[in-house]
Amino acid sequence: MFYVKLATQNIKKNRQAFMPFLLSMTFLGALNTLMLILANDQGLTKMHGAEALQQLFGFGAVVIIIFSVIFSIYTSSILDKQRKKELGLYNILGLGKRELARLTLVEMFFSFLITAVLGILSGIVFSRIAYLCLKKLLAIGTEFKFVIQPQTLFLVLGIIFLLFVFIYLLSLVSILRSDPIKFLQAAKEGEREPKAKWFVALLGFGALGWGYYLALTIESPVSAVIKFFWAVLLVIVGTYFLFTAGSIVILKLLRKNERYYYNNKHFIPLSGMIYRMKQNAVGLASICILSTMVLVTIGTTASLYFGEQDRIEQNFPRDVMITAVEKTDKLKQDAKAYAKKQGMTVTNVQQLKASEGLLFLREGQGKLKPGIRGSFSPNDADRAVNVVLMDLIDFNQVTGSSYRLEKASDILVYNNDKFSGKTLELGGEKLNIVKNLPRADELGNLGNGVTPAYLVVVRDQSVYDALVNKWYTTKDMENYRTPRYYLNFDIKGSTDKAKRLAFIRGLSRALAKDNSGYGVEFKDSYRQSLKIFDGGFFFIGIILGTAFLLATAMIIYYKQVSEGMDDHDRFVILQKVGMDRTEVKRVIHSQIMMVFIFPLAVAIMHVGFAFPLIKKMLILFGLNNWHLYLIVTLIVIAIFTLIYYLVYQLTARVYYRLIER
């Protein structure tokens, strides 16, 4: 009973230390409950096209568990540090390390009970709200029901229990390795002035510069994926090195500038920042990295969600898109006959003949050589382009043009590779560009892809055959030599979503009866699958963004508390040596504003440099509208800055209270 009573008193009396810890752990418990309920939803297994969504929720649940481990270690370490002085006093008053370990065990047990009950209950409430939001976002049916499964709750309970076991073991190691004097001095750690570590600072500048260089020089979406990890890793390392070493180097350089340093506005804030930067730099770097993660995560997922219509129109200029190895006249007749039987109409019919997208590699300006997809190397990603061949007769017929090409080497070219030369060397053949074409809507989505596209119009079929026979000589390349026939059309007669989906399922079966050697895609099916994926992705982005935001807010809070405790004695001395209360407040405000703005400004700078890289990556998801991504990112930055400022205002009150007590 002694330990129970003492532990209860400690939690009540140290509310300022325990409350943020319990709130953080409760929130982590709620997040785990929410994600695991979604990931284990049985209704998703019965929904058509929801496999990706279920995998996405499973991935989100794993990320939240990893995040929970990392963040619980951080919050428990702060709690331990704030309580070391108290534990040191207990030790001096007669409690040995074994008794302190028991006391900590009882405190952790009470904390576990509070966290488990509040975390799971609030998680269930959040889950109910999340199901309502997800149904709106995904536009899905009744299969997606809110059901609480006991095994899921036991799993959450197990995760919370293991988290507390782990952080208790860390506290135990800290107790066993410390002595009473160190306990009492622990709260004062970080008071020594740090040294200027030029080498580490230069490493930080180098890592950050290299990460930025990778982000700015990436040319293709494929290489963006490959290099994204390295760019992120370098920026994280560079940020930590710059905050821990670079900031001290810069502050000491400012101190050497006598005109700047010996100024009433700069003297106290600058000396204070140098004095304790070593302790706070890691926290500031963490705030910066987490802020960047919030901005990037929510910005990209929101762009995909709000850019859904752009992606649909880009990939599906018509409602139905058929690709075949033979002429599509019979497919067209069958489609019209089935539509008429169902009271629908086939309109805006488009028939094309062209090659499939052929992989070529740039060898210089206006020089391309054929590549084979089976032997494609990721190192060639920045050189890859997509070439589509088409003869002039088909092109003029589809676009209603009347171009003429006199020689076999004459061509018309459309490209989105910023190439505007007069000749194009294509697989060893030098071809004269008679005209660089604008993009024609009549060509549908020919050439669309993640790499730059070239649409090359040759004089006639004989030129077409001569080129492909020269480039692809072996029997296993027959597929590249064979042209493709495209049939695209719209469906009119109903706007009802269910009726249209039923129609395209019936149309698919009707075409399959008497036809072969073709593939068909439907805009309505694509829209449905995209809505489920984008809505789920956006939801995961909100959840992860909220988790990172919580971590940011807690680090800011802990930093303010830590600084408040460190600064209290210092500012009492300053008032004793003559500074009035107003002057002290001005100095405090100036100092914490510097600390407040610095991580946010660097985070926004990271997002700015990451923009070209993420813009390329979004192309892989079919989003080419970078203006939309820019607007969404700016809105997210504005909202995040506002929330960041509110968090700062709330936590700054704690700081001022500690200073003035």
Short mmCIF file of N, CA and C in Angstrom, two decimals, residues 390-397 399-413 432-437 457-460 463:
data_model
loop_
_atom_site.label_atom_id
_atom_site.label_comp_id
_atom_site.label_asym_id
_atom_site.label_seq_id
_atom_site.Cartn_x
_atom_site.Cartn_y
_atom_site.Cartn_z
N MET A 390 2.85 6.57 -86.05
CA MET A 390 1.52 6.59 -86.68
C MET A 390 1.72 6.99 -88.14
N ASP A 391 0.95 6.43 -89.07
CA ASP A 391 1.14 6.87 -90.46
C ASP A 391 0.24 8.07 -90.76
N LEU A 392 0.63 8.79 -91.82
CA LEU A 392 -0.02 10.09 -92.11
C LEU A 392 -1.49 9.95 -92.46
N ILE A 393 -1.84 8.87 -93.17
CA ILE A 393 -3.24 8.70 -93.59
C ILE A 393 -4.15 8.62 -92.35
N ASP A 394 -3.74 7.79 -91.38
CA ASP A 394 -4.54 7.67 -90.16
C ASP A 394 -4.58 8.98 -89.39
N PHE A 395 -3.43 9.64 -89.33
CA PHE A 395 -3.37 10.90 -88.56
C PHE A 395 -4.30 11.95 -89.15
N ASN A 396 -4.23 12.14 -90.50
CA ASN A 396 -5.09 13.14 -91.15
C ASN A 396 -6.56 12.80 -90.98
N GLN A 397 -6.86 11.48 -91.07
CA GLN A 397 -8.26 11.05 -90.95
C GLN A 397 -8.81 11.33 -89.55
N THR A 399 -7.59 13.47 -87.19
CA THR A 399 -7.53 14.88 -86.75
C THR A 399 -8.22 15.83 -87.73
N GLY A 400 -8.61 15.31 -88.92
CA GLY A 400 -9.24 16.18 -89.91
C GLY A 400 -8.23 17.11 -90.55
N SER A 401 -6.97 16.74 -90.53
CA SER A 401 -5.91 17.59 -91.10
C SER A 401 -5.65 17.20 -92.56
N SER A 402 -4.78 17.98 -93.21
CA SER A 402 -4.43 17.66 -94.60
C SER A 402 -2.92 17.83 -94.81
N TYR A 403 -2.16 17.37 -93.88
CA TYR A 403 -0.69 17.48 -94.01
C TYR A 403 -0.21 16.57 -95.14
N ARG A 404 0.93 16.94 -95.71
CA ARG A 404 1.55 16.13 -96.76
C ARG A 404 3.01 15.89 -96.40
N LEU A 405 3.50 14.72 -96.67
CA LEU A 405 4.91 14.38 -96.47
C LEU A 405 5.44 13.81 -97.77
N GLU A 406 6.43 14.48 -98.37
CA GLU A 406 6.91 14.08 -99.71
C GLU A 406 7.89 12.91 -99.64
N LYS A 407 8.85 13.00 -98.72
CA LYS A 407 9.92 11.99 -98.70
C LYS A 407 9.69 10.98 -97.58
N ALA A 408 10.34 9.84 -97.76
CA ALA A 408 10.22 8.79 -96.74
C ALA A 408 10.84 9.22 -95.41
N SER A 409 11.76 10.17 -95.48
CA SER A 409 12.43 10.62 -94.25
C SER A 409 11.73 11.81 -93.59
N ASP A 410 10.62 12.28 -94.22
CA ASP A 410 9.88 13.41 -93.63
C ASP A 410 8.93 12.91 -92.52
N ILE A 411 8.86 13.67 -91.46
CA ILE A 411 7.96 13.29 -90.35
C ILE A 411 7.30 14.53 -89.75
N LEU A 412 6.18 14.28 -89.06
CA LEU A 412 5.56 15.29 -88.18
C LEU A 412 5.78 14.81 -86.75
N VAL A 413 6.01 15.72 -85.84
CA VAL A 413 6.31 15.31 -84.46
C VAL A 413 5.54 16.17 -83.46
N ASN A 432 13.65 14.08 -91.07
CA ASN A 432 13.46 15.55 -91.15
C ASN A 432 12.10 15.93 -90.57
N ILE A 433 12.13 16.83 -89.62
CA ILE A 433 10.86 17.25 -89.00
C ILE A 433 10.27 18.37 -89.86
N VAL A 434 9.18 18.04 -90.55
CA VAL A 434 8.50 19.03 -91.39
C VAL A 434 7.73 20.01 -90.52
N LYS A 435 7.14 19.50 -89.43
CA LYS A 435 6.39 20.40 -88.54
C LYS A 435 6.34 19.81 -87.13
N ASN A 436 6.55 20.67 -86.15
CA ASN A 436 6.32 20.28 -84.74
C ASN A 436 4.87 20.57 -84.42
N LEU A 437 4.13 19.51 -84.06
CA LEU A 437 2.68 19.61 -83.92
C LEU A 437 2.28 20.03 -82.50
N VAL A 457 4.72 11.00 -86.74
CA VAL A 457 3.85 10.66 -87.88
C VAL A 457 4.73 10.48 -89.12
N VAL A 458 4.69 9.26 -89.70
CA VAL A 458 5.52 8.97 -90.89
C VAL A 458 4.64 8.99 -92.14
N ARG A 459 5.28 8.96 -93.31
CA ARG A 459 4.54 9.20 -94.58
C ARG A 459 3.47 8.14 -94.84
N ASP A 460 3.83 6.86 -94.69
CA ASP A 460 2.84 5.80 -94.99
C ASP A 460 3.22 4.52 -94.24
N VAL A 463 6.82 3.03 -94.73
CA VAL A 463 7.87 3.67 -93.92
C VAL A 463 7.77 3.15 -92.48
#
